[in-house]
mmCIF file of C-alpha atoms in Angstrom:
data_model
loop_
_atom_site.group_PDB
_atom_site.id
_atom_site.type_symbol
_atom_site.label_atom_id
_atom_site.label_comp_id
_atom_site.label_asym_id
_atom_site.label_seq_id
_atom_site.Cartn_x
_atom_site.Cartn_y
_atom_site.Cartn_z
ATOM 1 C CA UNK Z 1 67.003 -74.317 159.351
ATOM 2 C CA UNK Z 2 63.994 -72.810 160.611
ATOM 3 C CA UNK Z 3 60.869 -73.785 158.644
ATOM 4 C CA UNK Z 4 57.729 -72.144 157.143
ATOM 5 C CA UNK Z 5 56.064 -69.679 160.003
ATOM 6 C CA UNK Z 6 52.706 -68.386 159.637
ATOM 7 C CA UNK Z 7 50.663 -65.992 162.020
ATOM 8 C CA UNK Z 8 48.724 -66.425 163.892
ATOM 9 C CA UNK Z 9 47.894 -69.843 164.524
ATOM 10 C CA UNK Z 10 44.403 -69.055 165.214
ATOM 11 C CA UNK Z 11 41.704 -66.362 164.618
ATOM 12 C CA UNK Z 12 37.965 -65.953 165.547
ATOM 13 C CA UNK Z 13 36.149 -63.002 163.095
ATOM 14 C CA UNK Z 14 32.969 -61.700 162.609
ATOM 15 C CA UNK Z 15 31.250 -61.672 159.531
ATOM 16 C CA UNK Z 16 32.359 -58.500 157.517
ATOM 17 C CA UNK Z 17 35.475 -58.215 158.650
ATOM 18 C CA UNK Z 18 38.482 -58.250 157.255
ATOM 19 C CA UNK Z 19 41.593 -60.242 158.074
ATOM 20 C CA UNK Z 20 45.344 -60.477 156.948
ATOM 21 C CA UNK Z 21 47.490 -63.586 157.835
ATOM 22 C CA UNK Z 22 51.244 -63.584 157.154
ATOM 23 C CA UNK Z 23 53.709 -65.962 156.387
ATOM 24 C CA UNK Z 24 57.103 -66.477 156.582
ATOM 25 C CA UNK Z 25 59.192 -68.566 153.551
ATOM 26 C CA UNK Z 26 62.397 -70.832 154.403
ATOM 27 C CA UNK Z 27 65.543 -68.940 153.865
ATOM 28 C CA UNK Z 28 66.238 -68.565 150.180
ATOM 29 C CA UNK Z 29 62.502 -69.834 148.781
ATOM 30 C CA UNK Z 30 61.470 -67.498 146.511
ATOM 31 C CA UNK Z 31 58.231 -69.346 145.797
ATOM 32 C CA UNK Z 32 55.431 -68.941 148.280
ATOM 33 C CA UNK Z 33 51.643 -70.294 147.370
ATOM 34 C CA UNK Z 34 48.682 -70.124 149.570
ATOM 35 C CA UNK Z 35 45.921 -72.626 150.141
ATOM 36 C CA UNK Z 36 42.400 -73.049 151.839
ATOM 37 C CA UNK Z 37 41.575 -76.332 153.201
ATOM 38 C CA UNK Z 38 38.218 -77.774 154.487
ATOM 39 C CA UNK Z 39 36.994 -81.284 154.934
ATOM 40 C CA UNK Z 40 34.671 -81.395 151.943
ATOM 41 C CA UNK Z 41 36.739 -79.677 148.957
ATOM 42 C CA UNK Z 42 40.460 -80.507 150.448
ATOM 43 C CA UNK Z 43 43.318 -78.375 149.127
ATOM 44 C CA UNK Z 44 42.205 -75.316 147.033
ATOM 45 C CA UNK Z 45 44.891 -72.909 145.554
ATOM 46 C CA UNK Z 46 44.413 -69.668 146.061
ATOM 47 C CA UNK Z 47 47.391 -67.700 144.471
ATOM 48 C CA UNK Z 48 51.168 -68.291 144.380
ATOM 49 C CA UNK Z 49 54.376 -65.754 144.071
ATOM 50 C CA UNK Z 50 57.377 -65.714 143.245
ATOM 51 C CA UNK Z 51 60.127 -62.786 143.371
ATOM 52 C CA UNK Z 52 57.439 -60.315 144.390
ATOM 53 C CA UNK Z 53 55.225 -60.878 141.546
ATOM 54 C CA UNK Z 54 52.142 -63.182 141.159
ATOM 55 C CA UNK Z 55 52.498 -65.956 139.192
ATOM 56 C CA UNK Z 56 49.546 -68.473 139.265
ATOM 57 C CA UNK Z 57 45.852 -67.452 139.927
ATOM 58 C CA UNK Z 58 42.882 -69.499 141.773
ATOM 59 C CA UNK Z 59 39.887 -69.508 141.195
ATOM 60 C CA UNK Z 60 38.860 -67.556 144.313
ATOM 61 C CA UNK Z 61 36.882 -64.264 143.928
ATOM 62 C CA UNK Z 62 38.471 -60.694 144.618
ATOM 63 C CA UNK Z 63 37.950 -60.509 148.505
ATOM 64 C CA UNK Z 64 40.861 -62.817 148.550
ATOM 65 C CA UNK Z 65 44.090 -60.918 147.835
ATOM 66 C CA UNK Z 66 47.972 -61.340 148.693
ATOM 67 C CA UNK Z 67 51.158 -59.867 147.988
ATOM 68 C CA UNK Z 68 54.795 -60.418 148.577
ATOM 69 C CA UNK Z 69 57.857 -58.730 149.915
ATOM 70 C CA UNK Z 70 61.177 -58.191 148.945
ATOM 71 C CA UNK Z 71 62.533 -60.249 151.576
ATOM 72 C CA UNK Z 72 59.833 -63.076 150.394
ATOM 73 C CA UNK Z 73 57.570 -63.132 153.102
ATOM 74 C CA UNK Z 74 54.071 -63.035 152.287
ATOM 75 C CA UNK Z 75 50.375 -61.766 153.243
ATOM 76 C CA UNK Z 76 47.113 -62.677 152.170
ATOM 77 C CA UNK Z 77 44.035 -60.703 152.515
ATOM 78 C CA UNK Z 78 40.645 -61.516 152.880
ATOM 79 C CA UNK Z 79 37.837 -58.656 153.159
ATOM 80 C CA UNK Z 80 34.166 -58.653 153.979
ATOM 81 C CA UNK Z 81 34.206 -62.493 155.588
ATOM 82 C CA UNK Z 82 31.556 -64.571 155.153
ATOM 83 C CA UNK Z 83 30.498 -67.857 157.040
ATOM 84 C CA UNK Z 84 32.170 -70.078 154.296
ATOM 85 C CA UNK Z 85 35.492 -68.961 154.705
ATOM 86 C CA UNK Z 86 36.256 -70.602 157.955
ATOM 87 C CA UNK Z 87 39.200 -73.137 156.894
ATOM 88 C CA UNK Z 88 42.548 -73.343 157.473
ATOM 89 C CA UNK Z 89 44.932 -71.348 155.656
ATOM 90 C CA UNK Z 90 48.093 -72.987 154.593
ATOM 91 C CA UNK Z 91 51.683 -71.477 153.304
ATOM 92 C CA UNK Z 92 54.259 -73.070 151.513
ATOM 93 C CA UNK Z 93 57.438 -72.164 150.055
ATOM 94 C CA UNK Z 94 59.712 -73.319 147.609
ATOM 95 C CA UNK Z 95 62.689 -72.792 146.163
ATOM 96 C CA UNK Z 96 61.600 -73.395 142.554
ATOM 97 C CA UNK Z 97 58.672 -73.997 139.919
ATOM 98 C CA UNK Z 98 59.628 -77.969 140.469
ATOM 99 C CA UNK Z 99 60.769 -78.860 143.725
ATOM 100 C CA UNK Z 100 58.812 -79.979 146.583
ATOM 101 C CA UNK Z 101 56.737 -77.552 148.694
ATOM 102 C CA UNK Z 102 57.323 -77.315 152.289
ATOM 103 C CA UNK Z 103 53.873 -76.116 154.346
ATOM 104 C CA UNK Z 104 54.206 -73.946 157.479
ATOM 105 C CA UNK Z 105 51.148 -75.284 160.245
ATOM 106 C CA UNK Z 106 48.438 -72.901 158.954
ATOM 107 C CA UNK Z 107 45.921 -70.485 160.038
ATOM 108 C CA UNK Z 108 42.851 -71.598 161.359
ATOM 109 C CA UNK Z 109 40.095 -68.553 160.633
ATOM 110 C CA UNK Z 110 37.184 -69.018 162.364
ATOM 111 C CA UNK Z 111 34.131 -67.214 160.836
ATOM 112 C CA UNK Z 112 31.494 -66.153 163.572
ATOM 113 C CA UNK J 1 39.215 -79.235 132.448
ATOM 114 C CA UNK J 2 41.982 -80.310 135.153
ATOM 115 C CA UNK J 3 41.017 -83.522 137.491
ATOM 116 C CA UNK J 4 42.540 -85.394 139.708
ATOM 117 C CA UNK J 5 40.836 -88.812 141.301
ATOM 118 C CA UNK J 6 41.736 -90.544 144.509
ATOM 119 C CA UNK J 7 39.909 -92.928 146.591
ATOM 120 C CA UNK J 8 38.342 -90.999 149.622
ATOM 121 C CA UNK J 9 39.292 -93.526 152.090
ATOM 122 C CA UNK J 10 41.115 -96.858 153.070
ATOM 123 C CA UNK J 11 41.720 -99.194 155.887
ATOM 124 C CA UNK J 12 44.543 -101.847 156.196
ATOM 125 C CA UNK J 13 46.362 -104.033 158.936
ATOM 126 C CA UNK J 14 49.374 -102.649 160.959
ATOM 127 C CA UNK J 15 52.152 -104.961 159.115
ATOM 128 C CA UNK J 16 50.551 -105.233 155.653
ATOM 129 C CA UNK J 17 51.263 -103.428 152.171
ATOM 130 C CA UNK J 18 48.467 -101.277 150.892
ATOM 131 C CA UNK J 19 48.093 -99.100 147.884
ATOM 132 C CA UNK J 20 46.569 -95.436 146.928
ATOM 133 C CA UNK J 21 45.969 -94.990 143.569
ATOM 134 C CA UNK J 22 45.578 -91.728 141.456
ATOM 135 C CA UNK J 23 44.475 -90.824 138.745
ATOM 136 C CA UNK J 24 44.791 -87.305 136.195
ATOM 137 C CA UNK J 25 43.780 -85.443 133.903
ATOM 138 C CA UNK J 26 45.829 -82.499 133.331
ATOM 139 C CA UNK J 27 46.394 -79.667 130.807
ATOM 140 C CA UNK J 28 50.445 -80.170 130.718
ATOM 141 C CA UNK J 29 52.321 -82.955 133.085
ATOM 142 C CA UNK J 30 55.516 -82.104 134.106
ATOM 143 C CA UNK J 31 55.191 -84.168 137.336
ATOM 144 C CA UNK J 32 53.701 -85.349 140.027
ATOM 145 C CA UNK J 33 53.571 -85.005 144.002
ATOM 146 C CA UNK J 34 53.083 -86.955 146.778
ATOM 147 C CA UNK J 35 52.034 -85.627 150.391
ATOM 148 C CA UNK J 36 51.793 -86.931 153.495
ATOM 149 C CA UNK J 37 48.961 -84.788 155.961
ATOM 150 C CA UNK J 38 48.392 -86.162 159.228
ATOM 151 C CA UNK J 39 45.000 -84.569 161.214
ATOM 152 C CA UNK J 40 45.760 -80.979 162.294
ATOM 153 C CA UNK J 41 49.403 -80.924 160.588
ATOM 154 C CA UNK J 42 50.723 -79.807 157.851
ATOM 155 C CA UNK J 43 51.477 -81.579 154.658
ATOM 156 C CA UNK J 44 54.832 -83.140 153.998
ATOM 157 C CA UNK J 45 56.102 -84.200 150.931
ATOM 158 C CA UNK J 46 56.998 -87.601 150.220
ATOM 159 C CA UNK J 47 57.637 -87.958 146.708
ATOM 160 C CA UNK J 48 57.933 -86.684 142.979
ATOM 161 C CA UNK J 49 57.728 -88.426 140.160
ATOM 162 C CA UNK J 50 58.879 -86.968 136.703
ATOM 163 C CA UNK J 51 59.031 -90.165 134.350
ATOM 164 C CA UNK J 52 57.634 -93.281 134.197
ATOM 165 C CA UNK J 53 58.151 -95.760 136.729
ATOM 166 C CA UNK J 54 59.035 -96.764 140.242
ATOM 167 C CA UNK J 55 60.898 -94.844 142.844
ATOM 168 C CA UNK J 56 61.283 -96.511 146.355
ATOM 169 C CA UNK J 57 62.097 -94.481 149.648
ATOM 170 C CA UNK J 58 62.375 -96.522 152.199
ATOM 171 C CA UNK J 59 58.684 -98.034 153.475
ATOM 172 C CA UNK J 60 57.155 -95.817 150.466
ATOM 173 C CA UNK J 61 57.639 -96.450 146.887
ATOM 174 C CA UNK J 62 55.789 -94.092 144.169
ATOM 175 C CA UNK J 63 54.891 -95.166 140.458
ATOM 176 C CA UNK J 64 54.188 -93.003 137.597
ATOM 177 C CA UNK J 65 52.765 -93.981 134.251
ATOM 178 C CA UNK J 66 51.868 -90.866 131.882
ATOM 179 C CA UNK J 67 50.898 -92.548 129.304
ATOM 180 C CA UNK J 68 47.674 -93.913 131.367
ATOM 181 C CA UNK J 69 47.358 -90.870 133.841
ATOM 182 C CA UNK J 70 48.015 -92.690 136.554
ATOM 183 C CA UNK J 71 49.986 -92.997 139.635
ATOM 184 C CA UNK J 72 50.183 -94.953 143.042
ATOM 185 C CA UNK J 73 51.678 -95.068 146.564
ATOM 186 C CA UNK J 74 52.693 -98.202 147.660
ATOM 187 C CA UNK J 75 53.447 -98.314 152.114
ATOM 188 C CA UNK J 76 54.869 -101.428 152.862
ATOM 189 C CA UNK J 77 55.697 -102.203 156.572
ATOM 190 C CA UNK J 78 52.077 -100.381 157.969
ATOM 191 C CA UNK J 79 52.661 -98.779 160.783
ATOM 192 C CA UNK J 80 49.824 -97.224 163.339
ATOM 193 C CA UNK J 81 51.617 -94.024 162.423
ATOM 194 C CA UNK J 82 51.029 -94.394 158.859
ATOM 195 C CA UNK J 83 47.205 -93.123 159.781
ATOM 196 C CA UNK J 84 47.025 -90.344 157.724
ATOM 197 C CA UNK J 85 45.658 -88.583 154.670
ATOM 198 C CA UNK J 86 47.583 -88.713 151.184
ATOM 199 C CA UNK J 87 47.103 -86.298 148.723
ATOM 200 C CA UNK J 88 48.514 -86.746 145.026
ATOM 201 C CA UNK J 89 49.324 -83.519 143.384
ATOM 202 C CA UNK J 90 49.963 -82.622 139.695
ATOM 203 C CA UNK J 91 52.092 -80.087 138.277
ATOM 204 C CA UNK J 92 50.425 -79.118 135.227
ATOM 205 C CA UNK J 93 50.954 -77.055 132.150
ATOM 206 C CA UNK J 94 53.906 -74.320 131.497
ATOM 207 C CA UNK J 95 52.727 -72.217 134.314
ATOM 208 C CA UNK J 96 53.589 -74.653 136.874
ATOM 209 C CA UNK J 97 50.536 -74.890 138.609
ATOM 210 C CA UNK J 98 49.808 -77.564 141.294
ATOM 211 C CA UNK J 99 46.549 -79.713 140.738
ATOM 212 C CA UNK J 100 45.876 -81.396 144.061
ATOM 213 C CA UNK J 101 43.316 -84.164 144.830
ATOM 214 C CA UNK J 102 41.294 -84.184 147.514
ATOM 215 C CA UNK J 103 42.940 -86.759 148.786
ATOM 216 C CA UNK J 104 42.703 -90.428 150.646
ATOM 217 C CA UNK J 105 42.039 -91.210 154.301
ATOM 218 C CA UNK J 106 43.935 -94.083 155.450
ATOM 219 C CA UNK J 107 43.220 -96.017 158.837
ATOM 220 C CA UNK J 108 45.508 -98.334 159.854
ATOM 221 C CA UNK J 109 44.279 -101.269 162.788
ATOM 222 C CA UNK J 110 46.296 -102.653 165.248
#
């Protein structure tokens, strides 16, 4: 079965933008969490939902928002970029709250 | 506060045995996660342990002891494809929540 998909791969912005990556579950996970990752502070949650509703918080501030559909894909949001949130953006889905994640390849945002 | 400790990075022989540790300190343990990240890919899991003691999968066995906080990877067998990060994740308190480590480096040489 196909696996986690999220778009685009890659994406250059300017500071001050905005930008809105998308990602697409495995069939039948309900679960889908997002993540930045950088060299220095490794995997840092940023939010997770489940069934359309948001479950589990980060500690990210308010320019950093997501939602989910009925059909479980999933968007994140980030407005007015700034230098320091070039990093690659990862997905995962799950089915539940304790099975294993499965990570699509990740958006690489490129602040300029 | 929620913390999660892994050695940044490692180096063993192609052939040998080597071992990650981790160690926690969680609000809440319901269980914890092993990952597999090679450079540029995405994660993959490789293991969850919910009580105490050893689980082996094939080349990769994981141990679990709550009572100390404390976990490790054991990768028999290296192989030069075992190069790779490994990140230890916790899944802490009733909300679920994943507590991830910042995970270890490991080099393996020919």
């Amino acid at each position: 079965k196909a696996g986690v998909t999220q778009t685009p791969r890659y994406l250059i912005k300017t500071r001050g933008q905005q930008v809105t990556l998308s990602c697409s579950p495995i069939s039948g996970h309900r679960s889908v969490s997002w993540y930045q990752q950088t060299p220095g502070q490794g995997l840092q949650f940023l939010f997770e939902y489940f069934s359309e509703t948001q479950r589990n918080k980060g500690n990210f501030p308010g320019r950093f928002s997501g939602r989910q559909f009925s059909n479980s894909r999933s968007e994140m949001n980030v407005s007015t970029l700034e230098l320091g949130d070039s990093a690659l953006y990862l997905c995962a889905s799950k089915t539940g709250f304790d099975t294993e994640a499965f990570f699509g390849q990740g958006t690489r945002l490129t602040v300029v | 506060g929620q913390n999660i400790d892994q050695p940044t990075e490692m180096t063993a022989t192609e052939g040998a045995i080597v071992q990650i540790n981790c160690t926690y300190q969680t609000s809440g343990f319901n269980g914890l996660f092993w990952y597999q990240q090679h450079a540029g890919e995405a994660p993959t899991f490789l293991s969850y342990n919910v009580l105490d003691g050893l689980e082996e999968k094939g080349r990769f066995s994981s141990f679990l002891s709550r009572s100390k906080g404390y976990s490790y990877l054991l990768l028999k067998e290296l192989q030069m494809k075992d190069s790779a990060s490994y990140l230890c994740a916790v899944n802490a308190g009733n909300n679920r929540k994943l507590i991830w480590g910042l995970g270890t480096s490991l080099g393996v040489n020919p």
